[in-house]
Amino acid sequence: FIDVVFLPVPPAGKEFHLWAYDAKKPIDTGIFKVNFDKRLQQMRSMIVADQWAVSLEPANGGTEPTEETTLLLSVPEFF
């Protein structure tokens, strides 16, 4: 799930896209809307990811990020 409550509404013709990165390769985990009535939105499930990223993409974007990443989260390594 992703909580969209603190994200701004994207400009016309753009949408947010969530990516998981495994071995530096982006994996599409879904497009989401900023909707304050439905702030928790379910995304595709991932078992393994090194990083998570949110990018602002053209509407109906492709399978790889094309725009600058707006948020990048690294997954800490556990020993």
mmCIF file of C-alpha atoms in Angstrom:
data_model
loop_
_atom_site.group_PDB
_atom_site.id
_atom_site.type_symbol
_atom_site.label_atom_id
_atom_site.label_comp_id
_atom_site.label_asym_id
_atom_site.label_seq_id
_atom_site.Cartn_x
_atom_site.Cartn_y
_atom_site.Cartn_z
ATOM 1 C CA PHE A 1 0.000 0.000 0.000
ATOM 2 C CA ILE A 2 1.032 3.609 -0.497
ATOM 3 C CA ASP A 3 -0.283 6.585 1.483
ATOM 4 C CA VAL A 4 -0.787 9.593 -0.803
ATOM 5 C CA VAL A 5 -1.831 12.115 1.842
ATOM 6 C CA PHE A 6 1.373 14.214 1.642
ATOM 7 C CA LEU A 7 1.800 14.174 -2.135
ATOM 8 C CA PRO A 8 0.714 17.145 -4.246
ATOM 9 C CA VAL A 9 -1.859 16.737 -6.989
ATOM 10 C CA PRO A 10 0.116 16.181 -10.215
ATOM 11 C CA PRO A 11 -0.189 18.617 -13.110
ATOM 12 C CA ALA A 12 -2.551 17.844 -15.992
ATOM 13 C CA GLY A 13 -1.262 15.035 -18.199
ATOM 14 C CA LYS A 14 0.994 13.613 -15.455
ATOM 15 C CA GLU A 15 0.586 10.846 -12.862
ATOM 16 C CA PHE A 16 2.625 9.294 -10.092
ATOM 17 C CA HIS A 17 4.262 5.944 -10.706
ATOM 18 C CA LEU A 18 5.731 3.608 -8.067
ATOM 19 C CA TRP A 19 8.867 1.620 -8.918
ATOM 20 C CA ALA A 20 10.711 -1.131 -7.077
ATOM 21 C CA TYR A 21 14.381 -1.575 -7.937
ATOM 22 C CA ASP A 22 16.059 -4.961 -7.840
ATOM 23 C CA ALA A 23 19.747 -5.007 -8.844
ATOM 24 C CA LYS A 24 19.304 -1.438 -10.182
ATOM 25 C CA LYS A 25 16.568 -2.554 -12.601
ATOM 26 C CA PRO A 26 13.200 -0.758 -12.295
ATOM 27 C CA ILE A 27 10.113 -2.901 -11.821
ATOM 28 C CA ASP A 28 6.724 -1.298 -12.443
ATOM 29 C CA THR A 29 4.576 -1.659 -9.335
ATOM 30 C CA GLY A 30 1.770 0.612 -10.468
ATOM 31 C CA ILE A 31 0.317 4.008 -11.172
ATOM 32 C CA PHE A 32 -1.573 5.830 -8.455
ATOM 33 C CA LYS A 33 -3.760 8.898 -8.172
ATOM 34 C CA VAL A 34 -3.682 11.509 -5.432
ATOM 35 C CA ASN A 35 -7.138 10.977 -4.002
ATOM 36 C CA PHE A 36 -7.718 12.202 -0.465
ATOM 37 C CA ASP A 37 -10.902 10.139 -0.111
ATOM 38 C CA LYS A 38 -8.835 7.007 -0.739
ATOM 39 C CA ARG A 39 -5.460 7.908 0.737
ATOM 40 C CA LEU A 40 -4.220 4.286 1.132
ATOM 41 C CA GLN A 41 -3.932 2.704 -2.284
ATOM 42 C CA GLN A 42 -2.980 -0.892 -2.982
ATOM 43 C CA MET A 43 -0.041 -1.448 -5.323
ATOM 44 C CA ARG A 44 1.423 -4.602 -6.847
ATOM 45 C CA SER A 45 3.108 -6.822 -4.287
ATOM 46 C CA MET A 46 6.907 -7.220 -4.337
ATOM 47 C CA ILE A 47 8.938 -9.823 -2.473
ATOM 48 C CA VAL A 48 12.402 -8.358 -3.072
ATOM 49 C CA ALA A 49 13.430 -4.747 -3.661
ATOM 50 C CA ASP A 50 16.648 -2.830 -3.023
ATOM 51 C CA GLN A 51 14.979 0.555 -3.419
ATOM 52 C CA TRP A 52 11.562 2.103 -3.944
ATOM 53 C CA ALA A 53 10.989 5.196 -6.062
ATOM 54 C CA VAL A 54 8.101 7.477 -6.976
ATOM 55 C CA SER A 55 8.314 9.397 -10.231
ATOM 56 C CA LEU A 56 6.022 11.858 -11.951
ATOM 57 C CA GLU A 57 5.367 10.428 -15.423
ATOM 58 C CA PRO A 58 3.336 11.323 -18.489
ATOM 59 C CA ALA A 59 -0.181 9.883 -18.234
ATOM 60 C CA ASN A 60 -0.329 6.229 -19.320
ATOM 61 C CA GLY A 61 3.472 5.996 -18.973
ATOM 62 C CA GLY A 62 5.595 3.043 -19.981
ATOM 63 C CA THR A 63 7.380 0.225 -18.211
ATOM 64 C CA GLU A 64 10.483 2.250 -17.245
ATOM 65 C CA PRO A 65 10.823 5.635 -15.549
ATOM 66 C CA THR A 66 11.168 8.532 -17.977
ATOM 67 C CA GLU A 67 11.024 11.467 -15.591
ATOM 68 C CA GLU A 68 13.150 12.497 -12.644
ATOM 69 C CA THR A 69 12.516 10.513 -9.491
ATOM 70 C CA THR A 70 10.642 12.575 -6.917
ATOM 71 C CA LEU A 71 11.180 10.236 -3.969
ATOM 72 C CA LEU A 72 13.729 7.454 -3.475
ATOM 73 C CA LEU A 73 13.802 5.094 -0.499
ATOM 74 C CA SER A 74 16.593 2.579 0.086
ATOM 75 C CA VAL A 75 15.889 -0.661 1.885
ATOM 76 C CA PRO A 76 18.399 -1.224 4.705
ATOM 77 C CA GLU A 77 20.390 -4.428 4.710
ATOM 78 C CA PHE A 78 19.847 -6.719 7.669
ATOM 79 C CA PHE A 79 22.532 -9.105 8.893
#
